[in-house]
Amino acid sequence: MQFELLTTNIYNTLKTKILTLAIAAIFTGVTLPAAAQLTWTDAFNKLKMEVRADGEYTTTDSTPNLGFHGKYFNIMIGGNLGGHFSYYFKQRIVANQGSVTFFDNTDFLYLDYMPTKNWRLRFGKDAMALGGFEYDASPIDVYFPTNIWRNIYCFQLAASGAYITNDGNHTFVAQVSNSPYVNYNGLNYDAGLVSYNLYWSGKVGHWQTLWSTSMVEYKWDHYLNMIMIGNKLVYDKWDIYLDFMHHTLSFDDWGKNFGFVSCANYYFTDRFNIFVKGMYEQNKSEVTLGSSVSMDHQLAAGHTSARYGLGFEWYANAEKNVRLHIYGCRMTDSYTDAITNQQVTDATWNFNIGATWTMDYYKLFKK
């Protein structure tokens, strides 16, 4: 009897400790109801793992490709440390073997300090404070993304300060982070480069905003200027966003390098929706991608890119922890061939079916 009482007390003590340490803030979701990348609200009492696996059929002209891929495997932990401090940790497990270190796949690992209701300070591995609703979405929830989404490594060590209005509808952020060009795709650009970011997240009735302006250092005292403006309308049965992205290395590049992306969802039920997505991007600079003059890696100089498609998402249960998606899209890339001086357009069709599932260990511990 005493032994059973002792083991019961040890189990309850360990369970309490685990729940205290593993109160998690899930930082994900464009189709799930949460801000994904840059959030300044608490959502504790969660410890989660999430997985996405896809089957894809891709054809470029007459060259087909069929395969299955493990897209994402994420672990998310967070909690309150007391004394106005909190923390958040998100690790992406799936990676190309040998190409990155463990910390490269750490999306978030930061410490928050909130001295008052309105002010918040943060330091650690975080998302760069950039606008746009496609960018704001968690990677696990993004389908056929833009080039700027794919080609900016947004998770950087950063120091941020935020002011949140009393009603919680507006957040203003000033952030200094490492530049994504510190180590771009293993090319080892100059170390010690930074990015200066200003960001506004707003909500006025059905209208939501994610706006930012940034100076991204690509070599000492040389900057890629970025403006990212996201606007979204949200109603009960549907929503739609439109993002505008502009980036330039010099004044004579203004108006040459930009992109648009829009996605609309119609929710037949709370578990089934259809979405339509389209985008256009261009880089009309005369310089060559990766040259000593240009380090604008969003899209190769002289190229235009377009993508459009539709699909649906279906949640298998009311808890929304199992999701099936299917989509089809067409992608084109147009440029002038350097040898023939002829306009060339490469077209790709992509058909994708996949499943995402979430394991909520906090609920398991509670049971």
mmCIF file of C-alpha atoms in Angstrom:
data_model
loop_
_atom_site.group_PDB
_atom_site.id
_atom_site.type_symbol
_atom_site.label_atom_id
_atom_site.label_comp_id
_atom_site.label_asym_id
_atom_site.label_seq_id
_atom_site.Cartn_x
_atom_site.Cartn_y
_atom_site.Cartn_z
ATOM 1 C CA MET A 1 0.000 0.000 0.000
ATOM 2 C CA GLN A 2 2.780 2.426 0.919
ATOM 3 C CA PHE A 3 4.664 1.489 -2.271
ATOM 4 C CA GLU A 4 1.552 2.167 -4.413
ATOM 5 C CA LEU A 5 1.056 5.515 -2.661
ATOM 6 C CA LEU A 6 4.723 6.409 -3.238
ATOM 7 C CA THR A 7 4.622 5.540 -6.946
ATOM 8 C CA THR A 8 1.368 7.493 -7.349
ATOM 9 C CA ASN A 9 2.933 10.573 -5.720
ATOM 10 C CA ILE A 10 6.051 10.308 -7.928
ATOM 11 C CA TYR A 11 3.888 9.980 -11.069
ATOM 12 C CA ASN A 12 1.760 13.019 -10.132
ATOM 13 C CA THR A 13 4.876 15.065 -9.314
ATOM 14 C CA LEU A 14 6.558 14.194 -12.619
ATOM 15 C CA LYS A 15 3.359 14.864 -14.519
ATOM 16 C CA THR A 16 3.056 18.322 -12.922
ATOM 17 C CA LYS A 17 6.708 19.145 -13.692
ATOM 18 C CA ILE A 18 6.371 18.047 -17.313
ATOM 19 C CA LEU A 19 3.221 20.080 -17.813
ATOM 20 C CA THR A 20 4.828 23.129 -16.219
ATOM 21 C CA LEU A 21 7.932 22.930 -18.396
ATOM 22 C CA ALA A 22 6.140 21.939 -21.605
ATOM 23 C CA ILE A 23 3.430 24.580 -21.834
ATOM 24 C CA ALA A 24 3.750 25.289 -25.514
ATOM 25 C CA ALA A 25 2.894 28.179 -27.765
ATOM 26 C CA ILE A 26 2.046 26.839 -31.196
ATOM 27 C CA PHE A 27 3.356 29.375 -33.657
ATOM 28 C CA THR A 28 1.782 28.007 -36.811
ATOM 29 C CA GLY A 29 -1.141 28.232 -39.166
ATOM 30 C CA VAL A 30 -2.502 30.004 -42.192
ATOM 31 C CA THR A 31 -5.362 27.577 -42.614
ATOM 32 C CA LEU A 32 -5.306 26.834 -38.888
ATOM 33 C CA PRO A 33 -6.609 29.634 -36.630
ATOM 34 C CA ALA A 34 -3.326 31.157 -35.430
ATOM 35 C CA ALA A 35 -0.645 33.562 -36.598
ATOM 36 C CA ALA A 36 2.263 31.531 -37.778
ATOM 37 C CA GLN A 37 5.545 33.344 -38.116
ATOM 38 C CA LEU A 38 5.595 36.542 -36.129
ATOM 39 C CA THR A 39 3.131 36.520 -33.243
ATOM 40 C CA TRP A 40 3.020 38.597 -30.083
ATOM 41 C CA THR A 41 0.165 36.878 -28.277
ATOM 42 C CA ASP A 42 0.436 33.975 -25.847
ATOM 43 C CA ALA A 43 -1.137 30.569 -26.577
ATOM 44 C CA PHE A 44 0.278 28.346 -23.871
ATOM 45 C CA ASN A 45 -0.734 24.894 -22.562
ATOM 46 C CA LYS A 46 0.370 23.078 -25.706
ATOM 47 C CA LEU A 47 3.150 20.648 -26.477
ATOM 48 C CA LYS A 48 2.902 19.506 -30.068
ATOM 49 C CA MET A 49 4.526 17.615 -32.879
ATOM 50 C CA GLU A 50 3.328 18.039 -36.457
ATOM 51 C CA VAL A 51 4.080 16.109 -39.642
ATOM 52 C CA ARG A 52 3.309 16.618 -43.322
ATOM 53 C CA ALA A 53 3.939 14.131 -46.116
ATOM 54 C CA ASP A 54 3.154 14.698 -49.808
ATOM 55 C CA GLY A 55 2.890 12.717 -53.008
ATOM 56 C CA GLU A 56 3.722 14.789 -56.099
ATOM 57 C CA TYR A 57 3.487 14.432 -59.846
ATOM 58 C CA THR A 58 5.441 17.078 -61.757
ATOM 59 C CA THR A 59 5.921 17.410 -65.482
ATOM 60 C CA THR A 60 8.117 19.915 -67.307
ATOM 61 C CA ASP A 61 7.257 19.755 -71.015
ATOM 62 C CA SER A 62 7.684 15.993 -71.632
ATOM 63 C CA THR A 63 9.692 15.100 -68.498
ATOM 64 C CA PRO A 64 7.485 13.662 -65.717
ATOM 65 C CA ASN A 65 8.519 13.099 -62.134
ATOM 66 C CA LEU A 66 6.558 11.176 -59.511
ATOM 67 C CA GLY A 67 7.471 10.662 -55.878
ATOM 68 C CA PHE A 68 6.571 10.824 -52.206
ATOM 69 C CA HIS A 69 8.231 13.236 -49.795
ATOM 70 C CA GLY A 70 8.320 13.844 -46.070
ATOM 71 C CA LYS A 71 7.869 17.616 -46.097
ATOM 72 C CA TYR A 72 7.923 18.621 -42.429
ATOM 73 C CA PHE A 73 8.392 17.154 -38.984
ATOM 74 C CA ASN A 74 8.222 19.855 -36.313
ATOM 75 C CA ILE A 75 8.421 19.914 -32.531
ATOM 76 C CA MET A 76 7.034 22.931 -30.636
ATOM 77 C CA ILE A 77 7.513 23.660 -26.941
ATOM 78 C CA GLY A 78 6.981 26.851 -24.975
ATOM 79 C CA GLY A 79 5.841 28.212 -21.672
ATOM 80 C CA ASN A 80 5.779 30.828 -18.970
ATOM 81 C CA LEU A 81 8.938 31.230 -16.881
ATOM 82 C CA GLY A 82 7.380 33.598 -14.358
ATOM 83 C CA GLY A 83 8.259 37.205 -13.632
ATOM 84 C CA HIS A 84 6.892 38.408 -17.007
ATOM 85 C CA PHE A 85 9.230 36.017 -18.884
ATOM 86 C CA SER A 86 8.233 33.331 -21.369
ATOM 87 C CA TYR A 87 9.987 31.219 -23.987
ATOM 88 C CA TYR A 88 9.272 29.422 -27.248
ATOM 89 C CA PHE A 89 11.098 26.656 -29.129
ATOM 90 C CA LYS A 90 10.315 25.135 -32.528
ATOM 91 C CA GLN A 91 12.605 22.614 -34.202
ATOM 92 C CA ARG A 92 12.240 21.429 -37.775
ATOM 93 C CA ILE A 93 13.471 17.818 -37.899
ATOM 94 C CA VAL A 94 13.218 17.028 -41.623
ATOM 95 C CA ALA A 95 16.317 18.311 -43.464
ATOM 96 C CA ASN A 96 18.802 17.392 -46.145
ATOM 97 C CA GLN A 97 21.401 15.221 -44.493
ATOM 98 C CA GLY A 98 24.737 16.954 -44.032
ATOM 99 C CA SER A 99 23.660 20.282 -45.561
ATOM 100 C CA VAL A 100 22.658 22.090 -42.369
ATOM 101 C CA THR A 101 23.439 22.036 -38.679
ATOM 102 C CA PHE A 102 20.889 21.309 -35.958
ATOM 103 C CA PHE A 103 20.605 25.001 -35.088
ATOM 104 C CA ASP A 104 20.000 25.942 -38.750
ATOM 105 C CA ASN A 105 16.725 24.031 -38.516
ATOM 106 C CA THR A 106 15.731 25.726 -35.266
ATOM 107 C CA ASP A 107 13.017 28.083 -36.429
ATOM 108 C CA PHE A 108 12.340 29.633 -33.017
ATOM 109 C CA LEU A 109 14.287 29.702 -29.782
ATOM 110 C CA TYR A 110 13.676 32.976 -27.996
ATOM 111 C CA LEU A 111 13.061 34.601 -24.628
ATOM 112 C CA ASP A 112 10.172 37.047 -24.194
ATOM 113 C CA TYR A 113 9.873 39.764 -21.565
ATOM 114 C CA MET A 114 6.537 41.558 -21.175
ATOM 115 C CA PRO A 115 6.851 44.253 -18.462
ATOM 116 C CA THR A 116 3.363 45.644 -19.169
ATOM 117 C CA LYS A 117 0.290 44.696 -21.179
ATOM 118 C CA ASN A 118 1.375 46.924 -24.050
ATOM 119 C CA TRP A 119 5.136 46.384 -24.311
ATOM 120 C CA ARG A 120 7.119 43.293 -25.226
ATOM 121 C CA LEU A 121 10.837 42.627 -25.700
ATOM 122 C CA ARG A 122 12.242 39.523 -27.361
ATOM 123 C CA PHE A 123 15.693 38.077 -28.035
ATOM 124 C CA GLY A 124 16.766 34.849 -29.754
ATOM 125 C CA LYS A 125 16.079 32.854 -32.910
ATOM 126 C CA ASP A 126 12.973 34.358 -34.456
ATOM 127 C CA ALA A 127 11.253 35.113 -37.759
ATOM 128 C CA MET A 128 12.335 38.299 -39.499
ATOM 129 C CA ALA A 129 9.607 40.916 -39.083
ATOM 130 C CA LEU A 130 8.418 40.960 -42.699
ATOM 131 C CA GLY A 131 4.888 41.627 -43.917
ATOM 132 C CA GLY A 132 2.591 39.623 -46.157
ATOM 133 C CA PHE A 133 0.170 36.828 -45.352
ATOM 134 C CA GLU A 134 1.924 34.154 -47.396
ATOM 135 C CA TYR A 135 5.148 34.893 -45.518
ATOM 136 C CA ASP A 136 3.287 34.917 -42.183
ATOM 137 C CA ALA A 137 1.957 31.401 -42.691
ATOM 138 C CA SER A 138 3.737 28.440 -41.196
ATOM 139 C CA PRO A 139 5.715 26.550 -43.878
ATOM 140 C CA ILE A 140 3.671 23.418 -43.234
ATOM 141 C CA ASP A 141 0.547 25.270 -44.421
ATOM 142 C CA VAL A 142 1.930 26.833 -47.628
ATOM 143 C CA TYR A 143 1.289 25.363 -51.080
ATOM 144 C CA PHE A 144 3.197 26.292 -54.313
ATOM 145 C CA PRO A 145 4.811 29.422 -52.808
ATOM 146 C CA THR A 146 6.393 32.477 -54.388
ATOM 147 C CA ASN A 147 10.103 32.740 -55.103
ATOM 148 C CA ILE A 148 10.591 35.290 -52.346
ATOM 149 C CA TRP A 149 9.024 32.840 -49.863
ATOM 150 C CA ARG A 150 11.350 30.049 -51.010
ATOM 151 C CA ASN A 151 14.538 32.105 -51.287
ATOM 152 C CA ILE A 152 14.682 34.101 -48.058
ATOM 153 C CA TYR A 153 15.947 32.261 -45.000
ATOM 154 C CA CYS A 154 13.762 34.181 -42.583
ATOM 155 C CA PHE A 155 14.628 32.509 -39.264
ATOM 156 C CA GLN A 156 17.441 34.573 -37.758
ATOM 157 C CA LEU A 157 18.857 35.609 -34.406
ATOM 158 C CA ALA A 158 17.139 38.889 -33.618
ATOM 159 C CA ALA A 159 16.304 41.503 -30.997
ATOM 160 C CA SER A 160 12.779 42.911 -31.191
ATOM 161 C CA GLY A 161 10.554 45.356 -29.401
ATOM 162 C CA ALA A 162 6.783 45.495 -29.833
ATOM 163 C CA TYR A 163 4.006 47.836 -28.776
ATOM 164 C CA ILE A 164 0.501 46.304 -28.608
ATOM 165 C CA THR A 165 -2.567 48.516 -28.392
ATOM 166 C CA ASN A 166 -5.018 48.049 -25.531
ATOM 167 C CA ASP A 167 -7.596 46.319 -27.740
ATOM 168 C CA GLY A 168 -4.949 43.969 -29.150
ATOM 169 C CA ASN A 169 -5.834 44.879 -32.739
ATOM 170 C CA HIS A 170 -2.586 46.646 -33.640
ATOM 171 C CA THR A 171 1.021 45.608 -33.068
ATOM 172 C CA PHE A 172 4.029 47.733 -34.028
ATOM 173 C CA VAL A 173 7.450 46.048 -34.124
ATOM 174 C CA ALA A 174 10.998 47.325 -34.495
ATOM 175 C CA GLN A 175 13.573 44.590 -35.037
ATOM 176 C CA VAL A 176 17.285 44.172 -35.715
ATOM 177 C CA SER A 177 18.169 40.694 -36.968
ATOM 178 C CA ASN A 178 20.957 38.871 -38.710
ATOM 179 C CA SER A 179 20.760 39.292 -42.465
ATOM 180 C CA PRO A 180 19.710 36.193 -44.438
ATOM 181 C CA TYR A 181 22.841 36.852 -46.513
ATOM 182 C CA VAL A 182 25.140 35.971 -43.584
ATOM 183 C CA ASN A 183 25.148 32.414 -44.917
ATOM 184 C CA TYR A 184 23.001 32.090 -48.010
ATOM 185 C CA ASN A 185 22.643 28.500 -49.242
ATOM 186 C CA GLY A 186 26.095 27.677 -47.884
ATOM 187 C CA LEU A 187 27.822 30.384 -49.954
ATOM 188 C CA ASN A 188 29.326 31.980 -46.829
ATOM 189 C CA TYR A 189 28.779 35.651 -47.525
ATOM 190 C CA ASP A 190 30.203 38.243 -45.132
ATOM 191 C CA ALA A 191 29.496 37.581 -41.464
ATOM 192 C CA GLY A 192 28.247 40.378 -39.229
ATOM 193 C CA LEU A 193 25.524 41.554 -41.605
ATOM 194 C CA VAL A 194 22.194 42.745 -40.187
ATOM 195 C CA SER A 195 18.668 43.631 -41.259
ATOM 196 C CA TYR A 196 16.601 46.538 -39.915
ATOM 197 C CA ASN A 197 12.861 45.821 -39.968
ATOM 198 C CA LEU A 198 9.750 47.861 -39.128
ATOM 199 C CA TYR A 199 6.434 46.015 -39.026
ATOM 200 C CA TRP A 200 2.734 46.679 -38.454
ATOM 201 C CA SER A 201 0.028 44.094 -37.879
ATOM 202 C CA GLY A 202 -3.458 45.573 -37.797
ATOM 203 C CA LYS A 203 -7.116 44.636 -37.657
ATOM 204 C CA VAL A 204 -10.012 46.980 -38.445
ATOM 205 C CA GLY A 205 -13.318 45.166 -38.746
ATOM 206 C CA HIS A 206 -13.012 42.618 -41.571
ATOM 207 C CA TRP A 207 -9.739 44.153 -42.820
ATOM 208 C CA GLN A 208 -6.377 42.850 -41.616
ATOM 209 C CA THR A 209 -2.896 44.152 -42.452
ATOM 210 C CA LEU A 210 0.673 42.865 -42.321
ATOM 211 C CA TRP A 211 2.973 45.654 -43.572
ATOM 212 C CA SER A 212 6.744 46.034 -43.298
ATOM 213 C CA THR A 213 9.734 47.927 -44.608
ATOM 214 C CA SER A 214 13.287 46.591 -44.321
ATOM 215 C CA MET A 215 16.910 47.389 -45.058
ATOM 216 C CA VAL A 216 18.657 44.034 -45.548
ATOM 217 C CA GLU A 217 22.455 44.241 -45.575
ATOM 218 C CA TYR A 218 24.005 42.006 -48.265
ATOM 219 C CA LYS A 219 27.553 43.305 -47.836
ATOM 220 C CA TRP A 220 29.044 45.863 -45.503
ATOM 221 C CA ASP A 221 27.003 49.103 -45.716
ATOM 222 C CA HIS A 222 25.130 47.897 -48.854
ATOM 223 C CA TYR A 223 21.420 47.144 -48.541
ATOM 224 C CA LEU A 224 18.598 45.360 -50.283
ATOM 225 C CA ASN A 225 15.510 47.503 -49.641
ATOM 226 C CA MET A 226 12.273 45.576 -49.187
ATOM 227 C CA ILE A 227 8.651 46.665 -48.883
ATOM 228 C CA MET A 228 6.074 43.964 -48.145
ATOM 229 C CA ILE A 229 2.399 44.929 -47.894
ATOM 230 C CA GLY A 230 -0.232 42.350 -47.026
ATOM 231 C CA ASN A 231 -3.974 43.047 -46.923
ATOM 232 C CA LYS A 232 -6.673 40.532 -46.055
ATOM 233 C CA LEU A 233 -10.474 40.484 -45.895
ATOM 234 C CA VAL A 234 -11.977 37.940 -43.494
ATOM 235 C CA TYR A 235 -15.634 36.916 -43.342
ATOM 236 C CA ASP A 236 -17.467 33.901 -41.927
ATOM 237 C CA LYS A 237 -17.531 31.838 -45.127
ATOM 238 C CA TRP A 238 -14.570 33.232 -47.055
ATOM 239 C CA ASP A 239 -11.361 35.206 -46.887
ATOM 240 C CA ILE A 240 -8.884 36.581 -49.385
ATOM 241 C CA TYR A 241 -5.446 38.177 -49.110
ATOM 242 C CA LEU A 242 -3.321 40.172 -51.533
ATOM 243 C CA ASP A 243 0.404 40.651 -50.869
ATOM 244 C CA PHE A 244 2.654 43.112 -52.693
ATOM 245 C CA MET A 245 6.445 42.580 -52.463
ATOM 246 C CA HIS A 246 9.012 45.048 -53.777
ATOM 247 C CA HIS A 247 12.799 44.722 -53.473
ATOM 248 C CA THR A 248 15.599 46.803 -54.906
ATOM 249 C CA LEU A 249 19.357 47.160 -54.613
ATOM 250 C CA SER A 250 19.577 50.753 -55.898
ATOM 251 C CA PHE A 251 17.385 53.680 -56.861
ATOM 252 C CA ASP A 252 17.441 52.812 -60.564
ATOM 253 C CA ASP A 253 15.987 49.392 -59.686
ATOM 254 C CA TRP A 254 12.748 50.872 -58.311
ATOM 255 C CA GLY A 255 9.736 49.447 -60.102
ATOM 256 C CA LYS A 256 11.720 46.625 -61.726
ATOM 257 C CA ASN A 257 11.700 43.897 -59.073
ATOM 258 C CA PHE A 258 8.364 43.106 -57.466
ATOM 259 C CA GLY A 259 5.692 40.492 -57.041
ATOM 260 C CA PHE A 260 2.045 39.919 -56.184
ATOM 261 C CA VAL A 261 0.449 36.892 -54.574
ATOM 262 C CA SER A 262 -3.197 36.324 -53.715
ATOM 263 C CA CYS A 263 -5.096 33.425 -52.177
ATOM 264 C CA ALA A 264 -8.853 33.080 -51.628
ATOM 265 C CA ASN A 265 -10.566 30.479 -49.438
ATOM 266 C CA TYR A 266 -14.222 29.504 -49.401
ATOM 267 C CA TYR A 267 -15.300 27.497 -46.335
ATOM 268 C CA PHE A 268 -18.205 25.163 -47.101
ATOM 269 C CA THR A 269 -17.974 23.880 -43.521
ATOM 270 C CA ASP A 270 -15.545 24.372 -40.661
ATOM 271 C CA ARG A 271 -13.740 21.233 -41.905
ATOM 272 C CA PHE A 272 -13.748 21.697 -45.683
ATOM 273 C CA ASN A 273 -12.566 24.593 -47.843
ATOM 274 C CA ILE A 274 -11.550 25.263 -51.435
ATOM 275 C CA PHE A 275 -8.749 27.688 -52.241
ATOM 276 C CA VAL A 276 -7.523 29.466 -55.360
ATOM 277 C CA LYS A 277 -4.029 30.978 -55.457
ATOM 278 C CA GLY A 278 -2.105 32.980 -58.030
ATOM 279 C CA MET A 279 1.124 35.001 -58.204
ATOM 280 C CA TYR A 280 3.331 37.019 -60.524
ATOM 281 C CA GLU A 281 6.961 38.045 -59.922
ATOM 282 C CA GLN A 282 9.579 39.804 -61.988
ATOM 283 C CA ASN A 283 13.215 40.899 -61.792
ATOM 284 C CA LYS A 284 13.965 43.322 -64.637
ATOM 285 C CA SER A 285 17.454 44.268 -63.464
ATOM 286 C CA GLU A 286 20.262 43.974 -65.985
ATOM 287 C CA VAL A 287 22.709 42.383 -63.562
ATOM 288 C CA THR A 288 23.232 38.629 -63.202
ATOM 289 C CA LEU A 289 22.026 36.667 -60.200
ATOM 290 C CA GLY A 290 24.826 36.059 -57.701
ATOM 291 C CA SER A 291 27.274 38.477 -59.335
ATOM 292 C CA SER A 292 29.445 40.814 -57.295
ATOM 293 C CA VAL A 293 27.018 43.611 -58.189
ATOM 294 C CA SER A 294 23.732 41.945 -57.296
ATOM 295 C CA MET A 295 22.826 39.713 -54.380
ATOM 296 C CA ASP A 296 19.083 39.928 -54.893
ATOM 297 C CA HIS A 297 18.293 36.211 -54.752
ATOM 298 C CA GLN A 298 14.521 36.391 -54.882
ATOM 299 C CA LEU A 299 14.441 35.817 -58.640
ATOM 300 C CA ALA A 300 17.137 35.699 -61.320
ATOM 301 C CA ALA A 301 17.704 38.974 -63.165
ATOM 302 C CA GLY A 302 15.745 39.205 -66.409
ATOM 303 C CA HIS A 303 13.205 36.583 -65.338
ATOM 304 C CA THR A 304 9.446 36.719 -64.821
ATOM 305 C CA SER A 305 7.594 33.996 -62.961
ATOM 306 C CA ALA A 306 3.899 33.147 -62.673
ATOM 307 C CA ARG A 307 2.038 30.452 -60.762
ATOM 308 C CA TYR A 308 -1.634 29.715 -60.370
ATOM 309 C CA GLY A 309 -3.695 26.808 -59.150
ATOM 310 C CA LEU A 310 -6.524 25.560 -56.984
ATOM 311 C CA GLY A 311 -7.090 22.895 -54.394
ATOM 312 C CA PHE A 312 -8.944 21.924 -51.260
ATOM 313 C CA GLU A 313 -8.330 21.034 -47.636
ATOM 314 C CA TRP A 314 -10.388 18.632 -45.566
ATOM 315 C CA TYR A 315 -10.071 17.964 -41.838
ATOM 316 C CA ALA A 316 -10.901 14.402 -40.879
ATOM 317 C CA ASN A 317 -12.207 15.228 -37.409
ATOM 318 C CA ALA A 318 -13.571 18.083 -35.330
ATOM 319 C CA GLU A 319 -10.238 18.499 -33.517
ATOM 320 C CA LYS A 320 -8.610 19.379 -36.874
ATOM 321 C CA ASN A 321 -5.495 17.363 -36.076
ATOM 322 C CA VAL A 322 -5.660 15.359 -39.329
ATOM 323 C CA ARG A 323 -5.781 17.241 -42.629
ATOM 324 C CA LEU A 324 -5.868 16.080 -46.249
ATOM 325 C CA HIS A 325 -4.978 18.462 -49.081
ATOM 326 C CA ILE A 326 -5.055 18.172 -52.859
ATOM 327 C CA TYR A 327 -4.023 20.831 -55.352
ATOM 328 C CA GLY A 328 -2.919 21.345 -58.925
ATOM 329 C CA CYS A 329 -0.935 24.298 -60.241
ATOM 330 C CA ARG A 330 0.875 25.576 -63.313
ATOM 331 C CA MET A 331 4.222 27.373 -63.030
ATOM 332 C CA THR A 332 5.974 29.368 -65.759
ATOM 333 C CA ASP A 333 9.402 30.993 -65.882
ATOM 334 C CA SER A 334 10.185 33.369 -68.775
ATOM 335 C CA TYR A 335 13.570 34.826 -69.738
ATOM 336 C CA THR A 336 15.750 35.711 -72.730
ATOM 337 C CA ASP A 337 18.156 32.984 -73.780
ATOM 338 C CA ALA A 338 21.716 34.313 -73.637
ATOM 339 C CA ILE A 339 22.808 32.364 -76.733
ATOM 340 C CA THR A 340 19.847 32.659 -79.111
ATOM 341 C CA ASN A 341 18.561 35.971 -77.698
ATOM 342 C CA GLN A 342 15.070 34.473 -77.972
ATOM 343 C CA GLN A 343 12.351 34.642 -75.350
ATOM 344 C CA VAL A 344 12.026 31.287 -73.584
ATOM 345 C CA THR A 345 9.185 30.122 -71.324
ATOM 346 C CA ASP A 346 9.563 27.009 -69.187
ATOM 347 C CA ALA A 347 6.247 25.569 -68.017
ATOM 348 C CA THR A 348 5.688 23.068 -65.222
ATOM 349 C CA TRP A 349 2.534 21.333 -64.039
ATOM 350 C CA ASN A 350 2.405 20.124 -60.457
ATOM 351 C CA PHE A 351 -0.216 17.878 -58.839
ATOM 352 C CA ASN A 352 0.045 17.229 -55.111
ATOM 353 C CA ILE A 353 -1.825 15.179 -52.542
ATOM 354 C CA GLY A 354 -0.733 15.114 -48.929
ATOM 355 C CA ALA A 355 -1.642 14.665 -45.294
ATOM 356 C CA THR A 356 -0.784 16.698 -42.210
ATOM 357 C CA TRP A 357 -1.275 15.395 -38.701
ATOM 358 C CA THR A 358 -0.673 16.921 -35.273
ATOM 359 C CA MET A 359 0.052 15.123 -32.009
ATOM 360 C CA ASP A 360 -1.103 17.152 -29.009
ATOM 361 C CA TYR A 361 0.826 15.728 -26.073
ATOM 362 C CA TYR A 362 -0.554 18.265 -23.627
ATOM 363 C CA LYS A 363 -4.040 16.805 -24.061
ATOM 364 C CA LEU A 364 -2.569 13.345 -23.690
ATOM 365 C CA PHE A 365 -0.953 14.280 -20.377
ATOM 366 C CA LYS A 366 -4.209 15.809 -19.138
ATOM 367 C CA LYS A 367 -6.024 12.560 -19.823
#
